[in-house]
Structures are given as structure tokens and as C-alpha cells.
XYZ file of C-alpha atoms in Angstrom:
503
model
C 0.386 0.031 -0.083
C 2.835 2.261 0.797
C 4.593 1.572 -2.567
C 1.264 2.386 -4.310
C 0.680 5.472 -2.601
C 4.367 6.855 -3.441
C 3.306 5.640 -7.323
C 0.290 7.802 -7.135
C 1.857 10.844 -5.621
C 4.769 10.555 -8.331
C 1.990 10.562 -10.959
C 0.431 13.555 -9.789
C 3.604 15.610 -9.278
C 4.640 14.426 -12.990
C 1.314 16.042 -13.962
C 1.928 19.308 -12.063
C 5.246 19.358 -13.257
C 3.842 19.004 -16.902
C 1.677 21.853 -16.669
C 4.241 24.001 -14.971
C 6.676 23.309 -17.865
C 4.164 24.872 -20.354
C 4.491 28.410 -21.446
C 0.985 30.467 -21.616
C 0.514 29.476 -25.293
C 0.990 25.964 -24.990
C -1.262 25.674 -21.840
C -3.941 27.852 -23.771
C -3.720 25.373 -26.730
C -3.519 22.264 -24.531
C -7.012 23.723 -22.928
C -8.890 24.258 -26.460
C -7.799 20.817 -27.438
C -9.060 19.279 -24.387
C -12.430 21.092 -24.784
C -12.688 20.254 -28.138
C -12.075 16.779 -27.608
C -14.733 16.634 -24.660
C -17.366 18.338 -26.705
C -16.754 15.949 -29.681
C -17.001 12.737 -27.661
C -19.876 14.130 -25.095
C -22.172 15.569 -27.953
C -21.646 13.346 -30.933
C -24.819 11.589 -32.368
C -26.277 8.740 -30.983
C -26.204 5.180 -32.969
C -28.705 5.361 -35.628
C -29.561 8.632 -34.948
C -30.893 10.986 -37.878
C -28.035 12.404 -39.583
C -27.582 15.931 -40.049
C -24.875 18.697 -41.043
C -21.500 19.282 -39.713
C -21.503 20.549 -35.816
C -19.340 23.097 -34.969
C -17.660 22.945 -31.446
C -19.895 23.933 -28.324
C -22.310 25.807 -30.483
C -23.390 22.917 -32.728
C -25.630 24.247 -35.495
C -26.771 27.198 -33.617
C -25.278 29.304 -36.654
C -26.163 26.853 -39.411
C -29.653 27.921 -39.298
C -30.741 31.576 -40.317
C -33.178 32.322 -37.504
C -34.535 35.152 -39.502
C -36.093 32.669 -41.788
C -35.768 29.435 -39.709
C -38.332 27.416 -41.856
C -36.685 28.040 -45.083
C -33.356 27.802 -43.331
C -34.368 24.168 -42.052
C -35.508 23.104 -45.465
C -32.314 24.466 -47.181
C -30.244 22.303 -44.834
C -32.185 19.119 -46.090
C -31.718 20.174 -49.652
C -27.891 20.976 -49.415
C -27.516 17.319 -48.977
C -29.186 14.260 -50.593
C -28.074 12.014 -47.876
C -30.833 13.632 -45.642
C -34.366 12.307 -46.217
C -37.462 13.715 -44.401
C -36.050 13.091 -41.067
C -32.702 14.918 -39.899
C -30.996 16.160 -36.888
C -29.368 19.451 -35.674
C -27.594 20.506 -32.374
C -28.457 23.737 -30.842
C -25.478 24.162 -28.461
C -25.584 20.811 -26.121
C -29.163 20.046 -27.134
C -30.207 17.912 -30.181
C -33.326 18.295 -32.131
C -34.816 16.339 -34.995
C -36.580 18.125 -37.963
C -39.310 16.333 -39.731
C -40.085 17.530 -43.349
C -43.004 16.307 -45.421
C -46.672 14.956 -44.881
C -45.894 11.209 -44.679
C -43.210 11.522 -41.906
C -45.262 14.216 -39.896
C -48.229 12.219 -39.978
C -46.368 9.238 -38.930
C -45.036 10.940 -36.207
C -48.140 12.796 -34.789
C -50.648 10.484 -35.708
C -49.759 7.091 -35.932
C -47.158 7.321 -32.947
C -48.933 10.127 -31.290
C -48.149 8.547 -27.842
C -44.491 8.834 -28.419
C -44.489 12.331 -29.482
C -47.198 13.533 -26.886
C -44.469 15.675 -24.862
C -43.582 19.181 -24.907
C -40.036 19.944 -24.132
C -39.816 22.518 -20.986
C -37.020 24.889 -22.241
C -35.134 26.954 -20.185
C -36.148 30.294 -21.330
C -40.083 28.753 -20.684
C -39.219 27.714 -16.994
C -37.309 31.062 -16.098
C -40.260 33.178 -17.260
C -43.270 30.894 -16.013
C -41.349 28.933 -13.363
C -43.428 25.606 -12.586
C -46.310 27.364 -13.970
C -45.977 25.745 -17.451
C -46.132 22.110 -15.805
C -49.295 23.048 -13.965
C -50.726 24.630 -16.910
C -50.871 21.282 -18.706
C -53.382 19.946 -16.395
C -55.591 23.083 -16.676
C -55.787 22.979 -20.555
C -59.295 21.307 -20.688
C -60.587 23.892 -18.489
C -59.454 26.411 -21.310
C -60.998 24.449 -23.647
C -64.112 23.538 -22.236
C -64.930 27.090 -21.299
C -63.996 29.286 -24.356
C -63.547 27.034 -27.403
C -66.448 24.569 -26.620
C -69.291 25.713 -24.714
C -70.017 29.329 -24.933
C -71.086 30.617 -28.655
C -68.950 33.594 -29.818
C -70.808 33.877 -33.235
C -72.750 37.139 -32.064
C -69.496 38.430 -30.459
C -67.545 38.090 -33.607
C -70.394 39.806 -35.726
C -70.492 42.380 -33.033
C -66.752 42.965 -32.971
C -66.815 43.172 -37.105
C -69.150 46.215 -36.745
C -66.668 48.171 -34.724
C -63.811 47.080 -37.138
C -65.914 47.978 -40.182
C -66.419 51.400 -38.864
C -62.742 52.215 -38.314
C -62.241 51.092 -42.040
C -64.935 52.855 -43.546
C -63.670 55.617 -41.890
C -60.569 55.725 -44.206
C -63.076 56.292 -47.268
C -61.005 53.597 -49.674
C -57.870 55.732 -48.894
C -54.827 53.707 -48.181
C -54.325 52.354 -44.514
C -52.125 49.551 -42.906
C -54.647 46.894 -41.709
C -52.233 45.371 -38.899
C -53.491 47.164 -35.726
C -57.167 47.400 -36.658
C -57.448 43.387 -37.540
C -55.189 42.753 -34.320
C -57.508 44.883 -32.271
C -60.621 43.242 -33.475
C -59.443 39.480 -33.029
C -57.960 40.307 -29.946
C -61.331 41.782 -28.612
C -62.845 38.150 -29.004
C -60.447 36.769 -26.443
C -61.099 39.903 -24.143
C -64.705 39.807 -24.352
C -64.668 36.179 -23.653
C -61.929 36.322 -20.885
C -62.437 39.606 -19.338
C -66.106 40.194 -20.234
C -65.887 42.856 -22.051
C -64.258 44.609 -25.149
C -61.790 47.783 -25.457
C -61.868 50.573 -27.749
C -59.329 50.536 -30.262
C -57.701 53.491 -28.896
C -57.435 52.634 -25.441
C -53.794 52.640 -24.417
C -53.544 49.977 -21.977
C -55.216 47.809 -24.766
C -52.646 48.959 -27.267
C -49.844 48.464 -24.818
C -50.883 44.665 -24.106
C -51.024 43.740 -27.581
C -47.506 45.409 -28.452
C -46.187 43.105 -25.530
C -47.601 40.139 -27.057
C -46.340 40.941 -30.282
C -42.837 41.602 -28.979
C -42.991 38.519 -26.868
C -43.974 36.433 -29.792
C -40.802 37.636 -31.662
C -38.200 37.219 -28.944
C -39.590 33.599 -28.293
C -38.404 32.611 -31.793
C -35.535 34.610 -32.318
C -31.660 33.566 -31.967
C -31.595 35.192 -28.578
C -34.078 32.524 -27.373
C -32.329 29.718 -28.954
C -28.756 30.887 -27.457
C -30.710 31.359 -23.933
C -32.138 27.553 -24.324
C -28.707 26.121 -25.248
C -26.663 28.272 -22.447
C -29.115 29.349 -19.892
C -26.412 29.874 -17.001
C -24.408 32.265 -19.399
C -27.396 34.386 -20.933
C -28.711 35.012 -18.072
C -26.279 37.162 -17.164
C -25.763 38.867 -20.513
C -27.821 41.753 -21.776
C -30.015 41.511 -24.655
C -33.627 41.077 -26.087
C -34.130 37.823 -23.965
C -34.132 39.831 -20.839
C -36.996 41.722 -21.630
C -39.175 38.577 -21.685
C -39.242 39.048 -17.757
C -40.280 42.811 -17.928
C -43.119 41.795 -20.508
C -44.326 39.032 -18.022
C -44.604 41.404 -14.961
C -46.466 44.044 -17.141
C -48.842 41.315 -18.842
C -49.323 39.985 -15.036
C -50.319 43.649 -13.906
C -52.769 44.024 -16.577
C -54.615 40.889 -15.881
C -54.555 41.455 -12.058
C -56.437 44.690 -12.472
C -59.214 42.879 -14.248
C -58.942 40.257 -11.594
C -59.338 42.755 -8.827
C -62.263 44.232 -10.438
C -64.008 40.505 -10.795
C -63.392 39.883 -7.279
C -65.118 42.938 -6.164
C -68.373 41.932 -8.242
C -68.001 37.933 -8.231
C -71.314 35.995 -7.922
C -70.841 32.455 -8.309
C -74.518 32.037 -9.352
C -73.681 34.533 -12.356
C -70.808 33.334 -14.019
C -70.020 35.854 -16.774
C -66.378 35.178 -18.302
C -63.726 33.061 -17.915
C -62.122 34.846 -14.972
C -65.369 34.278 -13.128
C -65.414 30.446 -14.280
C -61.575 30.190 -13.157
C -62.533 31.932 -9.751
C -65.206 29.490 -9.222
C -63.017 26.594 -10.080
C -60.390 27.954 -7.581
C -62.880 27.996 -4.895
C -64.118 24.639 -5.830
C -61.130 22.790 -5.672
C -59.633 24.566 -2.501
C -58.219 22.424 -0.230
C -57.589 19.498 -2.804
C -53.605 18.342 -2.805
C -53.800 17.891 -6.353
C -55.470 20.999 -7.746
C -53.625 22.963 -10.342
C -55.868 26.078 -10.083
C -54.636 29.115 -8.672
C -54.485 32.952 -9.707
C -50.780 32.603 -11.142
C -51.578 29.339 -13.428
C -54.844 31.258 -14.682
C -52.331 34.051 -15.991
C -50.819 31.381 -17.899
C -53.986 29.941 -19.375
C -55.182 33.410 -20.347
C -51.874 34.006 -22.216
C -52.436 30.349 -24.133
C -55.803 31.752 -25.049
C -54.332 35.019 -26.482
C -51.982 33.140 -28.369
C -54.360 30.273 -29.656
C -57.263 32.789 -30.450
C -55.622 35.840 -31.647
C -52.094 35.782 -33.409
C -52.716 33.268 -36.102
C -56.256 34.497 -37.041
C -54.956 38.082 -37.065
C -52.035 37.011 -39.509
C -54.385 35.083 -41.820
C -56.938 37.751 -42.338
C -53.895 40.161 -43.281
C -52.389 37.645 -45.794
C -56.198 37.311 -47.110
C -56.556 41.022 -47.891
C -53.190 40.961 -49.851
C -54.222 37.844 -51.496
C -57.451 39.245 -52.398
C -55.812 42.466 -53.868
C -53.247 40.070 -55.866
C -56.022 38.180 -57.387
C -59.039 40.331 -57.878
C -60.869 37.676 -60.190
C -61.052 35.413 -57.331
C -62.225 37.910 -54.832
C -64.815 38.863 -57.453
C -65.881 35.002 -57.126
C -65.893 35.097 -53.645
C -68.095 38.126 -53.651
C -70.616 36.643 -56.186
C -70.921 33.461 -54.111
C -71.661 35.809 -51.004
C -74.227 37.923 -52.785
C -75.997 34.628 -53.894
C -76.334 32.754 -50.664
C -76.038 35.577 -48.111
C -77.118 38.767 -49.906
C -75.342 42.073 -49.414
C -77.190 42.974 -45.839
C -77.726 39.998 -43.968
C -74.983 39.287 -41.425
C -73.216 35.851 -42.666
C -73.836 32.825 -40.204
C -71.671 29.773 -39.472
C -74.681 27.678 -40.968
C -73.858 29.586 -44.465
C -70.676 27.807 -44.590
C -71.831 24.710 -45.994
C -73.515 26.431 -48.984
C -70.250 28.351 -49.765
C -67.834 26.006 -50.906
C -65.884 28.483 -53.131
C -65.445 30.878 -50.142
C -64.387 28.053 -47.763
C -61.827 27.084 -50.481
C -60.277 30.473 -50.542
C -60.021 30.772 -46.967
C -58.436 27.159 -46.848
C -55.741 28.208 -49.441
C -54.988 31.646 -47.751
C -53.941 29.275 -44.639
C -52.222 26.895 -46.817
C -50.116 28.973 -48.841
C -49.814 31.846 -46.079
C -47.922 28.957 -44.058
C -49.197 31.075 -40.809
C -47.409 28.662 -38.295
C -44.356 27.393 -40.309
C -43.085 25.240 -37.692
C -45.179 23.479 -35.490
C -44.520 23.927 -31.532
C -41.841 21.494 -30.184
C -42.628 18.103 -29.591
C -40.604 15.714 -27.166
C -40.512 11.984 -27.304
C -42.004 10.134 -24.257
C -39.737 6.808 -24.947
C -37.414 5.637 -27.683
C -38.864 5.478 -31.029
C -38.237 4.247 -34.542
C -39.132 6.636 -37.181
C -38.063 6.860 -40.906
C -35.646 3.986 -40.081
C -33.622 5.977 -37.366
C -33.693 5.698 -33.584
C -34.731 8.865 -31.686
C -34.067 8.321 -27.779
C -36.488 9.321 -25.184
C -36.715 12.966 -24.544
C -35.444 14.574 -27.657
C -37.153 17.658 -28.978
C -38.875 17.080 -32.423
C -39.705 19.884 -34.740
C -42.543 19.152 -37.362
C -42.008 21.336 -40.269
C -45.822 22.470 -41.360
C -43.960 24.375 -44.393
C -42.760 21.195 -45.656
C -46.479 19.692 -45.410
C -48.295 22.694 -46.626
C -45.951 23.457 -49.858
C -45.227 19.382 -50.120
C -44.883 18.928 -54.047
C -46.265 15.312 -53.621
C -49.395 16.438 -51.764
C -50.387 19.609 -53.665
C -51.164 20.359 -57.311
C -49.486 23.547 -57.118
C -47.738 24.152 -54.130
C -46.050 27.663 -54.604
C -49.319 29.121 -56.279
C -52.281 30.504 -54.821
C -55.061 27.965 -56.197
C -58.196 27.597 -54.339
C -59.034 24.511 -56.678
C -56.868 22.532 -53.879
C -59.910 22.670 -52.073
C -62.542 21.927 -54.660
C -63.469 18.440 -56.327
C -64.536 18.138 -59.567
C -68.051 19.027 -58.947
C -67.191 22.242 -57.119
C -67.864 20.895 -53.796
C -65.427 21.571 -50.930
C -62.775 18.957 -50.078
C -59.941 18.998 -47.405
C -56.858 17.048 -48.287
C -55.456 15.277 -45.433
C -52.119 17.152 -46.057
C -53.886 20.369 -44.724
C -52.835 20.699 -41.206
C -52.152 24.286 -40.216
C -53.245 23.526 -36.585
C -50.895 20.684 -36.629
C -52.243 17.088 -36.101
C -52.716 14.182 -33.336
C -52.627 14.778 -29.392
C -51.102 18.486 -29.550
C -53.361 19.746 -32.231
C -53.871 23.576 -31.679
C -56.532 24.080 -28.930
C -57.883 27.148 -30.610
C -58.689 25.291 -33.970
C -62.369 25.832 -33.670
C -62.253 29.304 -32.399
C -60.031 30.345 -35.354
C -62.254 28.623 -38.145
C -65.252 30.401 -36.714
C -63.227 33.485 -36.574
C -61.954 33.186 -40.257
C -65.191 32.643 -41.757
C -67.163 35.057 -40.150
C -64.515 38.275 -40.400
C -63.364 36.871 -43.882
C -67.023 36.707 -45.272
C -68.059 39.948 -43.559
C -64.957 42.083 -45.203
C -65.738 40.659 -48.519
C -69.380 41.464 -48.050
C -68.779 44.783 -47.526
C -65.770 45.865 -49.127
C -63.525 45.173 -52.095
C -59.832 45.302 -51.435
C -57.103 46.935 -53.845
C -53.573 48.239 -53.547
C -53.107 52.035 -53.731
C -52.693 53.372 -57.172
C -49.475 52.294 -58.853
C -48.513 49.718 -56.121
C -48.134 46.034 -56.726
C -48.806 43.473 -53.682
C -45.634 42.348 -52.046
C -45.558 38.771 -50.461
C -42.633 39.571 -48.240
C -42.859 38.143 -44.557
C -41.413 38.634 -41.040
C -40.669 35.437 -39.262
C -41.703 34.943 -35.808
C -44.221 32.350 -33.864
C -46.378 33.037 -36.951
C -45.313 34.137 -40.802
C -46.598 37.722 -40.697
C -46.701 39.463 -43.776
C -44.617 42.963 -43.857
C -46.384 46.035 -43.068
C -48.246 47.166 -45.844
C -51.130 49.521 -46.939
C -54.596 48.586 -48.808
C -57.508 50.297 -49.895
C -61.037 49.032 -48.836
C -63.916 50.367 -51.149
C -67.338 50.070 -49.930
C -69.437 47.605 -52.095
C -73.120 48.654 -51.101
C -74.280 52.276 -50.825
């Protein structure tokens, strides 16, 4: 034992002597080589893992992807190498993720193997902003759905809000205007009516501030700053940047909602539940004392954020793309208006019951959703177990990104994938049909919770707009279909003219 101890001491002394004999440059070189070697062995792809582009030390593929157009960049990565099929991998810092391209593989994952891809990854930025609320939120999701998107009819609320919106647009008297804020206000007011029990005037400063905060937060959460934060949270917490403003936005949103909550508590009557907050307060009282209850005021705020996300951003973006496409294709706009005049007339308000008798209008709305590619990348999924997909092995807990862009523009599923064509949704008899590859709200167990509300909003708003106005570009201006990448693919700011159809 004594001899072994002496040998160990000699070895330690040799190592220390080796480092002391190195000059500064040699020591730095040794450290760099050691870090790179350790990174390679720690972060190399597992056996039979989907292939992917070359990974850089430490950062992986963080800068392989252009985060100002992530959906296109991910498609380009696949096209740059014939060796990648519809399933390939990227490494964002120390974290691997798998990208799914094309309808067949997305359907295989989200529908046929739904249980294996049913989780959501808990990303560091989410956890730092929402703490444990994200976990608790999942358990109260069905309450959100049952109240807002299933039981309460919002058709009269939507039509009433259109009247306010139309008053704003008519005030421009056919002159060019930017529809961004007006449409955002109108669609957001549907959620406000459902959640708070009242709408806001479009010039309300607090309302405008709330919507700007949501817009900024959605952009940050899909930016390179968010990716860096999720890859290196311990470092990014200490560095300045847009990612730090998320915390401030969250505080301001909570303050706004708490003011509404304060008013509700003062007038709350369990026998007369007026809106979402009233119902949630009732649920809190009912479940008080239950150990596994997830109903509390903090979690309510997260649910309200989800309702705004599910019921506002996608619908507002779709309508703004719709105005552009109608201005670009006036002959299609005329056919929509002709169908409206035949089925509804110019003076009766549209109803969801009209939809079945308006196949062309329905097809146009769906084509706007398809080619507008509103949510280009599905929200991240996470594997619940080791799974086989596309001939590869994906371990448990790996983040998976289904590319809805690759599905909605899949050349194997659509006759003219890059051309605006309502015929994609019409059969030979002119009846509406929905192809299986139309999944703008995702598919399977993680399908968007706001789908039913969004469908109602889109049909009633779009039909009402087409019934009342003809949309065209300002004189001498051609429609430009540029976009800004974020949670949704929003059209670049533009101006449009809305001319009244009836006197």
C-alpha cells in the first residue's frame, strides 16, 4: 500500500510538473484541444440517430440556421445534402433536435405514433419566465378548452366586433391604410370579451400596450436570442439582450390581468358566471383544499396567455394575408363576392350555417391558410420513449420539430404548391374537400386548442369583409408577399384600400 501511495504521488507530481513546464501559449492550446475533444465525445450523434449537417464545437448548428427565416433555412439544410431524407437532426448548443419534413413522416409521428411524440420540451427560457407554471398549466388545459372554445357561442361576439372594425375601416373612405393594428385589435377583442367579459376601444392605451407586449414577446421567443438562452441558460442569464425583456413583459402582462382580476373579485357572483375569469375563480374556490389542484391565480394568467396565443395571433395573421391575396387576385375576390351575394346577400350578416353552402369561399379561406403558411414550424414536441421513425432511432426526451411548411408546400400532396389555387380544396363538382395534408393547426394529440375558435373567426370575419368591401392596392403599387418570421409568418407591413361595395 505504501508503494502504491508513492507511485500515485509521483504521477500527480508528474502531471503538475507537466503543466508548470508549459508556457502560456502551450497551456492555452492544451485547454482548447481538451475542450474540443471533450465536446466531440460528449455531443456526437447517438447510434442510428438521424444524420445532419456538420456540427461546430460548443455551439453545434446554432449558426447553421438563419433564425430570421428558420422555416426556409431548415428546408435548405435538407436540400443541401442528398443524404438527408425527411428526418434529420441539428444540435443547438448541447441539445439535439430532430426536424421532420413532408406529410408522410409528420403524419407517422404525430398521428400514428402520437403517444411517442406527445410531450412538450420544457425549455430554460420558458421555465425561467413561467417557473413551474408551465407544468401546472398542462393540467388545466381542458378547462380552457371547455369554457372558451367549446361551450360558449362566440358567433354574436365576432359579428358585433366586426361592426366596430368596419366602422374604423370605413372611416378611411377608400384611402390607403395599414390593416395591422385594426385587425389585431378586432381579433384580440374576441378573446377579451370571452376572458374579461368586455371589449376595449381601439384607442385604449392599456389595450394597445398589451397587444404590443404580446407581439414583441412572440418575436423574441423565436429569435436567435431565445435559442442561445435555451442552449446556454447559465451564461445568457448574465448577459444583456432582448431575451431579458421577456421578464419585464411578463410582469407587465401579469399587472394588466391582475387589474381585471381585482375588478372581478369585487363583483363576483358564483350564481352568475359572466366570463372566463369568473369561471376560473369559481374553480379555484371549488378545488380549494384538494392536494392535486392546479387552479390558482398564477396559473390562470398562463391559461389566459395561451388563449390569446391560440385565438388571436394566427387569425389576425391569416386575415392580413387574405387582404393581400384578394388584392393580388381580383378575379378570385370577385368570385367570392358573387357567392356571398347569392347565398347571403349584401345586407344580412353571415352565419356559420352559411358555410356549407359556400364551397368556393371556404376553399379560398383554406388556401390562404395553406399558402400563407401561418405557423411555419409546429411547436416543439418531445419523445416520451425511444422510438423508431424513418429508419432511425430517436431516444426518449429528444426535441422534435415538425415542419408545417414542408407539409403545406409538399409537392407530392399539392398540385401547385407555390401558387395560390383555391382548386386545391374543390372537387370536380365544385364541392369543398379538405386534403389530409392540410394541417395548419398541427395534428394528433397536440393539435392547436384554438382551432375551432379560429375557424369560426376566419369564416365570419373574412366573409363579412368580402361582403362589405373590395380590397385593392393603392394606385401604382403591386402586392408584395414579403414576410417577417416569428411565432407566425406575418406579412410585412403594407397599406391597402377598402372600397365599400354597397351604398
